[in-house]
XYZ file of C-alpha atoms in Angstrom:
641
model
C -4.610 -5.616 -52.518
C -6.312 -5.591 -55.685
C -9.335 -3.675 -54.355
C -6.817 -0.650 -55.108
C -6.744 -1.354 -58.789
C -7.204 1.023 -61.336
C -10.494 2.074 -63.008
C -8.805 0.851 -66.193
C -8.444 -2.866 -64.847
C -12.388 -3.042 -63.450
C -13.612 -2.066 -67.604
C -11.072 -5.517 -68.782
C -12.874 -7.734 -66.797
C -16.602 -6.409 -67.707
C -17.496 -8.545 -70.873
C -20.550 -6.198 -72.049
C -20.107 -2.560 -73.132
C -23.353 -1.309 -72.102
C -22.280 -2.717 -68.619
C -19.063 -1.093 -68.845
C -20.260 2.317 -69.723
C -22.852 1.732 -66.893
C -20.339 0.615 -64.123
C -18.310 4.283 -65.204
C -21.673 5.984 -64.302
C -21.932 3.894 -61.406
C -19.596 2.118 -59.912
C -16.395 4.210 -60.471
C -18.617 7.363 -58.813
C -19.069 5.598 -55.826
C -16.582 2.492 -55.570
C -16.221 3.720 -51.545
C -19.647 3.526 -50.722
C -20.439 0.310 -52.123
C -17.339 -1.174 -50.639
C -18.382 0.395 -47.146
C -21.260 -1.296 -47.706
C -19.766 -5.217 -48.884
C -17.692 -4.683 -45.408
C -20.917 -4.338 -43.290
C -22.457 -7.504 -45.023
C -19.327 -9.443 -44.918
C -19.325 -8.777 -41.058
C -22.483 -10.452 -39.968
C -22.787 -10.601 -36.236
C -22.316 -14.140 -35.195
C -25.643 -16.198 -34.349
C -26.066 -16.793 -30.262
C -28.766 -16.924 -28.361
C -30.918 -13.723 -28.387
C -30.222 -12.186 -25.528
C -28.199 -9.439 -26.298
C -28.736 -7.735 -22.673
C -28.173 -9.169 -19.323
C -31.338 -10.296 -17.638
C -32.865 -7.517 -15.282
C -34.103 -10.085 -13.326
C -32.694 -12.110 -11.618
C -30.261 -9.499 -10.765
C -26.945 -10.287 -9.649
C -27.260 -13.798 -7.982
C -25.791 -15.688 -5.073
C -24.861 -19.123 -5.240
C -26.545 -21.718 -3.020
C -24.735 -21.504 0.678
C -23.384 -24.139 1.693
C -25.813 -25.132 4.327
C -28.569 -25.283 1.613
C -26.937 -27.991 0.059
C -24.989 -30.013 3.096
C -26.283 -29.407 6.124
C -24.567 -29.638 9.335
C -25.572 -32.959 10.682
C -22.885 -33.150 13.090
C -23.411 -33.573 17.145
C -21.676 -33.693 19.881
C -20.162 -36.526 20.633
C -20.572 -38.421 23.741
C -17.345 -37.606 25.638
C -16.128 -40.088 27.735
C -16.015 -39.711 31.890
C -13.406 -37.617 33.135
C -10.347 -39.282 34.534
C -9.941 -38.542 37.743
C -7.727 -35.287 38.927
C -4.690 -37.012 40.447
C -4.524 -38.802 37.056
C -5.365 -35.401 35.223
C -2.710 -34.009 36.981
C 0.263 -36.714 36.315
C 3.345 -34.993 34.754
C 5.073 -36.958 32.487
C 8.233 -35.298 30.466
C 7.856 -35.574 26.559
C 10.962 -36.574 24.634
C 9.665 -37.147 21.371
C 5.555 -37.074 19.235
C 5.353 -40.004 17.405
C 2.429 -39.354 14.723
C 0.479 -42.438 12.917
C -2.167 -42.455 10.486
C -1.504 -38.632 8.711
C -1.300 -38.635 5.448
C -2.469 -34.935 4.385
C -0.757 -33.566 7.137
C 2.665 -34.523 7.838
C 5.112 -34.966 11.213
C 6.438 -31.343 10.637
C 3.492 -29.081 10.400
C 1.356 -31.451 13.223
C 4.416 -31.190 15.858
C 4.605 -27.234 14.956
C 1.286 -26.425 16.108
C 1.092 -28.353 19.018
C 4.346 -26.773 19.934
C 2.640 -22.824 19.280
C -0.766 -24.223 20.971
C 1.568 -25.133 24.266
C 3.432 -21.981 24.317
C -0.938 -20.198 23.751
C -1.656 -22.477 26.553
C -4.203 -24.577 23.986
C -6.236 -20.744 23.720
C -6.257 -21.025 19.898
C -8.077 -23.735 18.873
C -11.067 -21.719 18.612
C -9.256 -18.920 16.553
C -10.971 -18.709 13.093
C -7.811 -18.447 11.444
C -5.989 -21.353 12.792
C -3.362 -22.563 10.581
C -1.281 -25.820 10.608
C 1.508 -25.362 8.170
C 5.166 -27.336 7.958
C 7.656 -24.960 9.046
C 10.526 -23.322 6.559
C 13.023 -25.367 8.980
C 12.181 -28.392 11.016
C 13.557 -28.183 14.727
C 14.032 -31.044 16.952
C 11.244 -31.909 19.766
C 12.647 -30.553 22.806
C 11.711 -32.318 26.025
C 8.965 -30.744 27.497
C 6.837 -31.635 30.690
C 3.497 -31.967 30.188
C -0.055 -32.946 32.716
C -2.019 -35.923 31.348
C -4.895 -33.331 30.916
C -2.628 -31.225 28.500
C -1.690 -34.374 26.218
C -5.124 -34.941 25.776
C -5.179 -31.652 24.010
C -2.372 -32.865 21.576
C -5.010 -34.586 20.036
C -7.572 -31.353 20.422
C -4.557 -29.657 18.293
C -4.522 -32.323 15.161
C -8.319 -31.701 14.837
C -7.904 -28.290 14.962
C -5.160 -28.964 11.901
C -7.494 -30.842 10.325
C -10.369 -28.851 10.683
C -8.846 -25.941 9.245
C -7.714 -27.714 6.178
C -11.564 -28.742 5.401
C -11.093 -32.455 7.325
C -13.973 -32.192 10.077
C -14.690 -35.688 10.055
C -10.892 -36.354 10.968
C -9.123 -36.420 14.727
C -6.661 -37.934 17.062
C -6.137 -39.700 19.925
C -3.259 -39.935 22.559
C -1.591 -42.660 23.715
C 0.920 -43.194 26.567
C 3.478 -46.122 25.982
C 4.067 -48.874 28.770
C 7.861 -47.450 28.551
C 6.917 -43.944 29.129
C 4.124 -44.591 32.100
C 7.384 -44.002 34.456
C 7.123 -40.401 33.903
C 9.570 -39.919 30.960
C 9.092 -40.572 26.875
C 7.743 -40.460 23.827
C 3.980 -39.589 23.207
C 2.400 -41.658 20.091
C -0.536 -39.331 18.325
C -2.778 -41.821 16.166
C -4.674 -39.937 13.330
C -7.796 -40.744 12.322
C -8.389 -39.419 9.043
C -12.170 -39.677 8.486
C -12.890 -41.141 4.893
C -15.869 -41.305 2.848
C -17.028 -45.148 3.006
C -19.692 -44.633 0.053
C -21.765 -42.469 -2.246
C -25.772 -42.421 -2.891
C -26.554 -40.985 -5.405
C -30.588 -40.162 -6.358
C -32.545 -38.689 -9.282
C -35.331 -36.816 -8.053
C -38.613 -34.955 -9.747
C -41.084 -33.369 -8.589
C -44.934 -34.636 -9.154
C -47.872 -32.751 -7.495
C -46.018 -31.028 -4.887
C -43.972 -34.105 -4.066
C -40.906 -35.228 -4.452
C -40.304 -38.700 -6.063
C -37.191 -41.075 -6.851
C -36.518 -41.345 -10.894
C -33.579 -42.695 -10.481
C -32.795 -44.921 -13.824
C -34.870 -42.976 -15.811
C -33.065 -39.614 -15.691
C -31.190 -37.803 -18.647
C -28.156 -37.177 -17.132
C -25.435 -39.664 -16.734
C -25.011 -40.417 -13.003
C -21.108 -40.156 -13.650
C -21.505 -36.444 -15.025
C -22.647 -35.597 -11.170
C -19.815 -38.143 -9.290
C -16.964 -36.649 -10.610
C -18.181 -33.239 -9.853
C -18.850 -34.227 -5.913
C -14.871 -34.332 -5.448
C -15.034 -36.970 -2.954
C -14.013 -40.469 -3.434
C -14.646 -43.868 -1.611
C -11.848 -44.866 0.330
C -10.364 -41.630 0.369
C -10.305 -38.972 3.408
C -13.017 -36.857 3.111
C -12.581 -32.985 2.916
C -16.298 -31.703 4.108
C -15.165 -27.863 3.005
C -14.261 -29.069 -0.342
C -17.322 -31.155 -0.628
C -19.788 -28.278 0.195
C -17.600 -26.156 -2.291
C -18.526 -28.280 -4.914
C -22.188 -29.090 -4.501
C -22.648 -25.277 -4.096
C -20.636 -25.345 -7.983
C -23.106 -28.524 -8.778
C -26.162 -26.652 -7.852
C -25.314 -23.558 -10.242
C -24.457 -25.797 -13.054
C -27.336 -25.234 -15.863
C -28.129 -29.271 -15.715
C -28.776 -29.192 -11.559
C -32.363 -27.677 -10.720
C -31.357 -28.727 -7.340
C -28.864 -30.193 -5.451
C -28.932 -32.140 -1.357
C -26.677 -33.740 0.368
C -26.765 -35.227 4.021
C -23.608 -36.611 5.632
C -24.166 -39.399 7.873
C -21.674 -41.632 10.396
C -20.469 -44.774 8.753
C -19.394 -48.085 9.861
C -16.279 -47.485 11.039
C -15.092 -44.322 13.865
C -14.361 -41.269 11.692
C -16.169 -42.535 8.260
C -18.953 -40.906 6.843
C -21.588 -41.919 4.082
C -22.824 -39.448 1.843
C -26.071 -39.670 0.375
C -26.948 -37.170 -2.603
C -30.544 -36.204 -4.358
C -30.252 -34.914 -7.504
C -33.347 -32.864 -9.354
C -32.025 -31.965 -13.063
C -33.002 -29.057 -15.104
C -34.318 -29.005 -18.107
C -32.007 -28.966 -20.693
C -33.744 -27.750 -23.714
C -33.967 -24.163 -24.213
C -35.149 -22.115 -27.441
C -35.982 -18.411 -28.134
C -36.856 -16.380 -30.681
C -36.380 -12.933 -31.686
C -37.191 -9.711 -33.438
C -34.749 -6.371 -33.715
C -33.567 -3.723 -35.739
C -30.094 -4.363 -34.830
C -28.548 -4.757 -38.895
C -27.125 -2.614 -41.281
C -29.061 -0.974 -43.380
C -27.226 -2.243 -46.397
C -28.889 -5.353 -45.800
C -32.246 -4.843 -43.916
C -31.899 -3.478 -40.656
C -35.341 -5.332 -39.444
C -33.858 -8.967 -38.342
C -34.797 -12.223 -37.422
C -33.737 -15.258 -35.110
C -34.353 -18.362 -34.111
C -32.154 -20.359 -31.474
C -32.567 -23.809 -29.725
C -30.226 -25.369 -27.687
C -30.003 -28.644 -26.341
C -27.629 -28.703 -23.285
C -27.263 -32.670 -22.624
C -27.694 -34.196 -25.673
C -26.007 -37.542 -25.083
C -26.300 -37.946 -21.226
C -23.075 -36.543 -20.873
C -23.731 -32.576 -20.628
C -22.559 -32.397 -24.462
C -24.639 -29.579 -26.037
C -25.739 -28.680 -29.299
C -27.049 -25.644 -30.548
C -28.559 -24.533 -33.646
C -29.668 -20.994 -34.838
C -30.838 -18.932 -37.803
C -30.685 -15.115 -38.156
C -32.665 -13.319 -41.307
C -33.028 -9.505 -42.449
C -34.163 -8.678 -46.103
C -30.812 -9.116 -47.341
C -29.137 -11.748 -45.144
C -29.291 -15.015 -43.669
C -27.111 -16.629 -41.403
C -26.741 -20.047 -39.118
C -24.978 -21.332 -36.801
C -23.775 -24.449 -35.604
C -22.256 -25.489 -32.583
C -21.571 -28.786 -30.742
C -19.332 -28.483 -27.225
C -18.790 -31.211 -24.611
C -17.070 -31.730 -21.511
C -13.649 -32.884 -21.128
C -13.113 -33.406 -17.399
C -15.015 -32.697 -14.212
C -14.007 -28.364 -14.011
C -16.095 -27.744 -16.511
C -12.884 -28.072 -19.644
C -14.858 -27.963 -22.884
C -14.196 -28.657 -26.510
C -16.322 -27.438 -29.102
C -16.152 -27.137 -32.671
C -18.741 -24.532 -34.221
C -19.714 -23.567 -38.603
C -21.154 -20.009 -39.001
C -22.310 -19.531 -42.950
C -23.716 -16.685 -43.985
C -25.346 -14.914 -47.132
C -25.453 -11.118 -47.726
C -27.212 -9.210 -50.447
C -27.061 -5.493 -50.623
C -30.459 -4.524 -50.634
C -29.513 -0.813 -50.247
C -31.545 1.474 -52.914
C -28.693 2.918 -54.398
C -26.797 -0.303 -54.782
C -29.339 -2.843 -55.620
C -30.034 -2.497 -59.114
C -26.629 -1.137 -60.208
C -27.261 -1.280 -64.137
C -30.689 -0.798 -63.880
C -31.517 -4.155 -65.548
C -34.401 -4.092 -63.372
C -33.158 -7.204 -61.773
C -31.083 -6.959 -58.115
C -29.369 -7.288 -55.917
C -26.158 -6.922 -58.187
C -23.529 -6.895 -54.776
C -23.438 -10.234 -52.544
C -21.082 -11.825 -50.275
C -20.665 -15.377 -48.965
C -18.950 -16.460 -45.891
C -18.257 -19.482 -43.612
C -16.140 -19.259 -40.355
C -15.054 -22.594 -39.206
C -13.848 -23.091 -35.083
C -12.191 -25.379 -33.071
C -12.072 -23.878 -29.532
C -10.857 -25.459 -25.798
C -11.702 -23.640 -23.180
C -10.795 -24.668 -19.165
C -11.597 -22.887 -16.242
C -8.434 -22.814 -14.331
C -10.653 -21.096 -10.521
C -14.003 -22.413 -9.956
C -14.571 -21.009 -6.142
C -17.777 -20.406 -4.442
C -16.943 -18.615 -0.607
C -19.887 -17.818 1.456
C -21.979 -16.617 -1.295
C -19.759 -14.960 -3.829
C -18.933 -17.220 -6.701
C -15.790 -16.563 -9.048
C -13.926 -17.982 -11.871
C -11.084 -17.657 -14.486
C -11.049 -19.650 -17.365
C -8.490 -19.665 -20.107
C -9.394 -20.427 -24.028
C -7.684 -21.153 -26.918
C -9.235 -21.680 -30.555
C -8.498 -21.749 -33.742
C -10.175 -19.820 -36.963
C -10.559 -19.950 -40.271
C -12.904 -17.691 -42.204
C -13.788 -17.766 -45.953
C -15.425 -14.740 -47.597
C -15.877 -13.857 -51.177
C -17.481 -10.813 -52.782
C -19.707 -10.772 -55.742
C -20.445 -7.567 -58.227
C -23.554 -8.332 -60.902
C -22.942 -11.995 -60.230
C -19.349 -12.224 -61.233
C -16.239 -12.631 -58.507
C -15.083 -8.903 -57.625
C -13.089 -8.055 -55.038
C -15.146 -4.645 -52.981
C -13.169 -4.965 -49.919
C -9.736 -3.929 -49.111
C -7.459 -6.885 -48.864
C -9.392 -9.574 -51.667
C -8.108 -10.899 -54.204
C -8.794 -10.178 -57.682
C -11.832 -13.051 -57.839
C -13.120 -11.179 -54.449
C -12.134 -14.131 -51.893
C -10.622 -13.614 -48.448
C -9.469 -16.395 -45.952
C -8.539 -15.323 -42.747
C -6.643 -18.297 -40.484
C -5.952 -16.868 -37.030
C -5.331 -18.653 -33.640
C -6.992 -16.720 -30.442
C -6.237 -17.061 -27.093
C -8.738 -15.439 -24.323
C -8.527 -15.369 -20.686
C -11.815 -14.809 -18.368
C -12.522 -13.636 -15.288
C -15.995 -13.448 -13.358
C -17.135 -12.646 -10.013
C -21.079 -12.692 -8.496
C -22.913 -12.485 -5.589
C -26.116 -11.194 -4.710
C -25.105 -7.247 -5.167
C -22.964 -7.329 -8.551
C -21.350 -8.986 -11.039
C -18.057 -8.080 -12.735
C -16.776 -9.847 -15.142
C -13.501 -9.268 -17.226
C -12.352 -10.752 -20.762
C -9.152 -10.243 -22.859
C -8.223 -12.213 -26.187
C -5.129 -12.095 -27.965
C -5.555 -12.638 -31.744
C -2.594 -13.901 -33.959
C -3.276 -13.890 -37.972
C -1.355 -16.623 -39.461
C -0.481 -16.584 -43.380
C -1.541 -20.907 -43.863
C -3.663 -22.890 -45.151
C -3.652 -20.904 -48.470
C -4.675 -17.428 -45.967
C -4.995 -14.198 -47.672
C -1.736 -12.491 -48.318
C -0.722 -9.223 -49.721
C 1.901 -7.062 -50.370
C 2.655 -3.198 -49.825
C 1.546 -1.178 -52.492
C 3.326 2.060 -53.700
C 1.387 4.957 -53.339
C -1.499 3.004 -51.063
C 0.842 1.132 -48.534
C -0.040 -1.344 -46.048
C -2.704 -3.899 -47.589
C -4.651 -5.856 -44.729
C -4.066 -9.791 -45.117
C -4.529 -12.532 -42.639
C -1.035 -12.078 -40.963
C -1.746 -9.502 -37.964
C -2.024 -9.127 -34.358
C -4.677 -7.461 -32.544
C -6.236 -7.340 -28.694
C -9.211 -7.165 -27.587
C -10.385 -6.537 -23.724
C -14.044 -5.807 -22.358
C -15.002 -4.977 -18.932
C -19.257 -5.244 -17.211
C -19.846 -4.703 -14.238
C -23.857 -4.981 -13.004
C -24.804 -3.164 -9.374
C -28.250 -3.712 -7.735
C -28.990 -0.049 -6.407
C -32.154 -0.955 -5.145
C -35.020 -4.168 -5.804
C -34.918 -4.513 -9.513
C -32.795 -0.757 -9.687
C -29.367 -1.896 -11.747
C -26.188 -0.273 -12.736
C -24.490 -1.451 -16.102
C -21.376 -0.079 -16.975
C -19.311 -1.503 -19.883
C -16.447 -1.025 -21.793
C -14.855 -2.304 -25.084
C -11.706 -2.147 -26.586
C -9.430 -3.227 -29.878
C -5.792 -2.687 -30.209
C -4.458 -4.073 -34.154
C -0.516 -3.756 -35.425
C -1.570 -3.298 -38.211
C -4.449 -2.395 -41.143
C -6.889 -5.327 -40.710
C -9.697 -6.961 -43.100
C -13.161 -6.334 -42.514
C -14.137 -8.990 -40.881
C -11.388 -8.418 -38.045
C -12.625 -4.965 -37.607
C -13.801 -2.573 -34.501
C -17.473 -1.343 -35.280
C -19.453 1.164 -33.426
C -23.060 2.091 -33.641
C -25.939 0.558 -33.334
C -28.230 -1.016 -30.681
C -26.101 -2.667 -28.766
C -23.111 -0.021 -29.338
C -23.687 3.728 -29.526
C -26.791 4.314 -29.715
C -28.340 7.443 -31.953
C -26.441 6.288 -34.910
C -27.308 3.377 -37.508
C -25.380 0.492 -36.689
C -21.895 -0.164 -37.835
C -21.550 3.387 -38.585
C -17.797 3.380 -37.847
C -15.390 0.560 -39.003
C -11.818 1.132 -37.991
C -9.030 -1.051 -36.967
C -8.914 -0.059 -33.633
C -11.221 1.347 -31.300
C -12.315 1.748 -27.496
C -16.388 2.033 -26.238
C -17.678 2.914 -22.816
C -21.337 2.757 -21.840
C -23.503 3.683 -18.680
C -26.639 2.381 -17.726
C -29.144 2.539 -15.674
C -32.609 0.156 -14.944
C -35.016 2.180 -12.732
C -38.638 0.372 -12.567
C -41.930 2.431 -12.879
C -44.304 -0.141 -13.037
C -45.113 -3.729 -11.616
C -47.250 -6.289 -12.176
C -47.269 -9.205 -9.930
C -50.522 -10.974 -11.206
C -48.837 -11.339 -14.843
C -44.512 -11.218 -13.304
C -44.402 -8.043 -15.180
C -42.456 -5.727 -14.916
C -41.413 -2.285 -17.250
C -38.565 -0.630 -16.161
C -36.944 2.766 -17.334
C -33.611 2.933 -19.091
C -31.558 6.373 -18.867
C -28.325 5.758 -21.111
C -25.079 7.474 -21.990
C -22.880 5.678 -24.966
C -19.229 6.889 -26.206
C -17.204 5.211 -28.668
C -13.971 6.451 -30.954
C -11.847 4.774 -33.578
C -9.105 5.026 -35.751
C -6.863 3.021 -38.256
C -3.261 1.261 -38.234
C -0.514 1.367 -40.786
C -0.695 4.818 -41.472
C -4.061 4.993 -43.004
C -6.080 7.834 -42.361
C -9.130 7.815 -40.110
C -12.743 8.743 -41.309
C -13.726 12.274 -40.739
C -16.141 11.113 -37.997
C -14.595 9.146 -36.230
C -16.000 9.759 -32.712
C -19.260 9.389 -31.583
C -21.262 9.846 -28.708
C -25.102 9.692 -27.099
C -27.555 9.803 -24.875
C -31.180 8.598 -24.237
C -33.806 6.658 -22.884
C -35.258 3.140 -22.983
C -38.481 1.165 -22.120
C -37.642 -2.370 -21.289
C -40.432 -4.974 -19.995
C -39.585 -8.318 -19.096
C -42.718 -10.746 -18.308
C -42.615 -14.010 -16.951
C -40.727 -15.738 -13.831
C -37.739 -16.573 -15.955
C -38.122 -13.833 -18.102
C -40.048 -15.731 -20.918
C -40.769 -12.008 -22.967
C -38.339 -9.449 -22.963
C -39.361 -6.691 -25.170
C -37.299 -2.992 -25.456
C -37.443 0.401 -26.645
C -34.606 2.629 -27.210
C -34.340 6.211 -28.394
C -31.040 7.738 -28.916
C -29.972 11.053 -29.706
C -26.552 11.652 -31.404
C -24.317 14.381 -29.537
C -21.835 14.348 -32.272
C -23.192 14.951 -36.154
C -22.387 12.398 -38.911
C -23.553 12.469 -42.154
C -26.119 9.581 -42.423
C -28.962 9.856 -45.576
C -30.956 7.273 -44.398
C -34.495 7.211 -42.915
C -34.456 3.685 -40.944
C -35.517 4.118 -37.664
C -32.325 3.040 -35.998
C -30.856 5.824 -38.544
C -33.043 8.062 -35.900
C -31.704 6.673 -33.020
C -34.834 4.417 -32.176
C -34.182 0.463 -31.352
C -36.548 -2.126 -30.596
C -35.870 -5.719 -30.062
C -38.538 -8.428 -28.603
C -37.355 -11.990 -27.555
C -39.501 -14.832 -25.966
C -38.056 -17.418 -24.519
C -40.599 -20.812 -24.810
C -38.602 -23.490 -23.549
């Protein structure tokens, strides 16, 4: 609120008159720009791994099939001599199925589709879409007369149930009481639910070609990989749901590679499963060069990340990273580990930063010859849980939907020729900000070897705790942004392979706010990884919507280095405006076009370097002479470990 006070207010707090004569000349003539400018350092972008882009290459990927990583070791089974025809041929009149041994599948849903397989004449067995399901309303057995031959298929029928519910190890076999010999009686169907009699589980590397047993020695805690498989001793074993999740195992970032072989076990129906493990390596690190900051505080920038994705044994990860421009520095903190076997993590994350306006104009305000005279400081705190709720792999098209919820709390305070000042709307009169806000996301991806899509939406609810920034209405100005708001954000990607190594990117972002928001809650557009042609953060509005098309066309490859440079056509639109009532800036739509260069070099991508030049189709004033102030970008990242 007190970023609207008066001229007259700014003087009382100045303890030198030279300064306050120079802050008149200075300051009061361009109070706007400078606070324009404290908003874009307050806002750093947060420190991740950089890799701003999705990879070229690999393109879209598909997971594992599930051959590759169970085969099917089943045979057929050595059927027994046929009974002889006049046996075959007995008619005996059923009165009643009595069912033993099911305990997945129960009386109802068993008797139901042996009933529809005798009225098929036993034709469906084969049917792909077979389907043993209990029945809205049970109905009575009614006496039926059936051959020998055709009870034999009773038990042809559970399989089939079986089967389709992912039990191939299970069956059934039919047996004719003493009582019911005479021609007239029940039928007793004994299930045999095939369990899983016991695991094997082996580390494996790979030395000279050759692979070799380092079991004991690996990182990974054997347990991380058991309570993935699904499958427990003692338990009936569902083969679908097994292959399912070794097919999830092997695209885990821990698993290099993933086998498993099924084998018969000691006892009709029970199967031992023996697994080889190979792990990935779970250090990763990268570092980075772009001109992806505001100019306000250097737009050159750079980063450092390393990662550590199993610290303990237990796939707990830490990572660390540091971003720098001439007037900024940030890092990042993070530490996340697994809660239960889907993949549920909890992480808890620090993010200070440092800003400096290093802007000519602004640096050297009273011209003391010493700079820079505007700063900010600012440390966001998180606590986040996030839990896939679908984890599917079918075929080879992988999907997944995973809910979040975290919790913020961000501390920011401004700084004019070294004393507290408040330069953006919403601080208080020492220039301090603390936003508390709880966020709740929901997720949604889907691969395969042609595309991915993926989907994400987060709700964000300001609360006014923990001492938060709160404000007032103010006559004549009106809403003042606090930490009490409500905002939504949604972005959609979706990546097509048109051709080898030819992609389609489209994206799309969007913010929806109730209300005036602080800077740090703000929708910006512009820059390299927004609109392109314009400097970045060029727009800062409460709410906003972006749309992007892409394309990746190679023109040259290089197999003897893994090289390859690939052409980028572009087209980038973005508009914005403000809540509350305020008024939007003049220019407040923008839109490009243009071209890149991108060449990626190495089998995993180890260099990724890129060139962008885009041109502005909508004019905005802009004085500066950086080069992403003329539409050029360039970032390189190389990826060591």
């Amino acid at each position: 609120m007190l970023a609207y006070i008066k001229l007259e207010a700014v003087r009382q707090t100045l303890a030198q008159t030279r300064l306050r004569k120079l802050l008149i000349a200075n300051v009061a003539v361009s109070l706007s720009m400078a606070m324009a400018l404290s908003v874009q350092a307050q806002t750093p972008p947060r420190v991740v791994p950089p890799e701003p882009e999705v990879p070229p290459e690999p393109a879209p990927e598909a997971p594992a099939s599930p051959e590759d990583v169970l085969p099917d070791t089943s045979t057929d089974t050595e059927k027994p001599s046929p009974l002889p025809d006049e046996i075959l041929e007995t008619e005996i009149t059923v009165t009643e199925l009595r069912f033993d041994g099911n305990s997945i599948l129960d009386d109802t849903a068993l008797q139901q589709a042996i009933e529809v397989a005798i009225d098929q004449n036993f034709t469906n067995l084969d049917e792909d879409d077979f389907a043993c399901e209990a029945p809205s309303e049970t109905t009575p057995w009614l006496p039926t007369q059936q051959t020998i031959s055709q009870l034999l298929q009773f038990a042809e029928v559970v399989a089939a149930c079986y089967k389709s519910e992912g039990y191939t190890t299970s069956g059934a076999v039919v047996q004719v009481p003493e009582d019911t010999k005479s021609g007239i009686g029940p039928i007793n169907v004994l299930v045999i639910e095939g369990e899983l009699e016991t695991i094997d589980l082996a580390f494996i590397d790979e030395d000279e070609g050759e692979f070799v047993d380092v079991t004991g020695t690996q990182r990974l805690n054997d347990g991380y990989v058991r309570s993935r498989l699904g499958a427990t001793p003692g338990e009936p074993l569902n083969v679908t749901q097994l292959q399912e999740n070794l097919q999830l195992l092997q695209i885990d970032p821990l698993i290099q590679r993933v086998r498993a072989d099924l084998n018969a076990g000691s006892d009709p129906g029970d199967s031992r499963l023996e697994v080889k493990v190979q792990e990935a390596p779970s250090l990763s690190a990268s570092v980075a060069l772009d001109n992806s900051r505001p100019p306000s505080v250097g737009t050159t920038q750079r980063q450092a990340f390393v990662r550590e994705g199993n610290l303990f044994g237990i796939g707990d990860a830490l990572s660390l990273g540091i971003t720098n421009s001439e007037g900024s520095n940030a890092i990042s903190v993070d530490y996340s580990i697994p809660i239960n076997a889907n993949n549920g993590r909890l992480s808890l994350s620090f993010d200070p930063t440092w800003n400096d306006i290093v802007d000519s104009d602004f640096f050297d305000i009273n011209r003391d010859g010493d700079g820079p005279d505007i700063q900010s400081r600012a440390q966001l705190y998180e606590l986040a849980l996030r839990q896939p709720i679908l984890r599917q792999v079918k075929g080879q098209t992988y999907q997944e939907f995973t809910l979040g919820l975290s919790g913020t709390l961000r501390n920011s305070r401004s700084f004019l020729l070294e004393d507290p000042f408040p330069l953006s709307a919403g601080a208080s009169v020492d220039g301090k900000t603390r936003t508390v806000a709880l966020r709740f996301s929901q997720d949604y991806t889907r691969r395969d070897g042609q595309q991915i899509f993926s989907a994400s939406s987060q709700f964000n609810l300001g609360l006014g705790i923990l001492n938060a920034t709160v404000n007032n209405s103010v006559d004549d100005v009106g809403a003042v942004p606090d930490s009490r708001f409500f905002s939504w954000q949604g972005q959609l990607q979706w990546t097509k392979v048109l051709a080898p190594q030819t992609l389609l990117l489209l994206r799309s972002n969007i913010q929806l706010a109730d209300q005036v928001l602080l800077s740090a809650e703000q929708f910006s557009l512009g820059g390299g990884n927004s609109v392109r042609g314009y400097r970045q953060d060029q727009l800062i509005t409460d709410n906003g919507v972006f749309a992007s098309a892409e394309m990746r066309v190679p023109i040259a490859r290089m197999p003897e280095s893994d090289a390859l440079l690939q052409v980028t056509p572009f087209l980038d639109f973005g508009t914005g405006w403000n809540s509350s009532g305020q008024s939007n800036p003049d220019d407040n739509t923008l839109a490009s076009f243009g071209l890149g260069l991108q060449l990626t070099q190495g089998k995993r991508n180890e260099l990724t370097a890129r060139l962008d030049w885009g041109i502005p189709l909508i004019s905005v004033d802009s004085e500066g002479d950086t080069w992403q102030e003329n539409g050029v970008y360039f970032s390189i990242v190389y990826r060591p470990l």
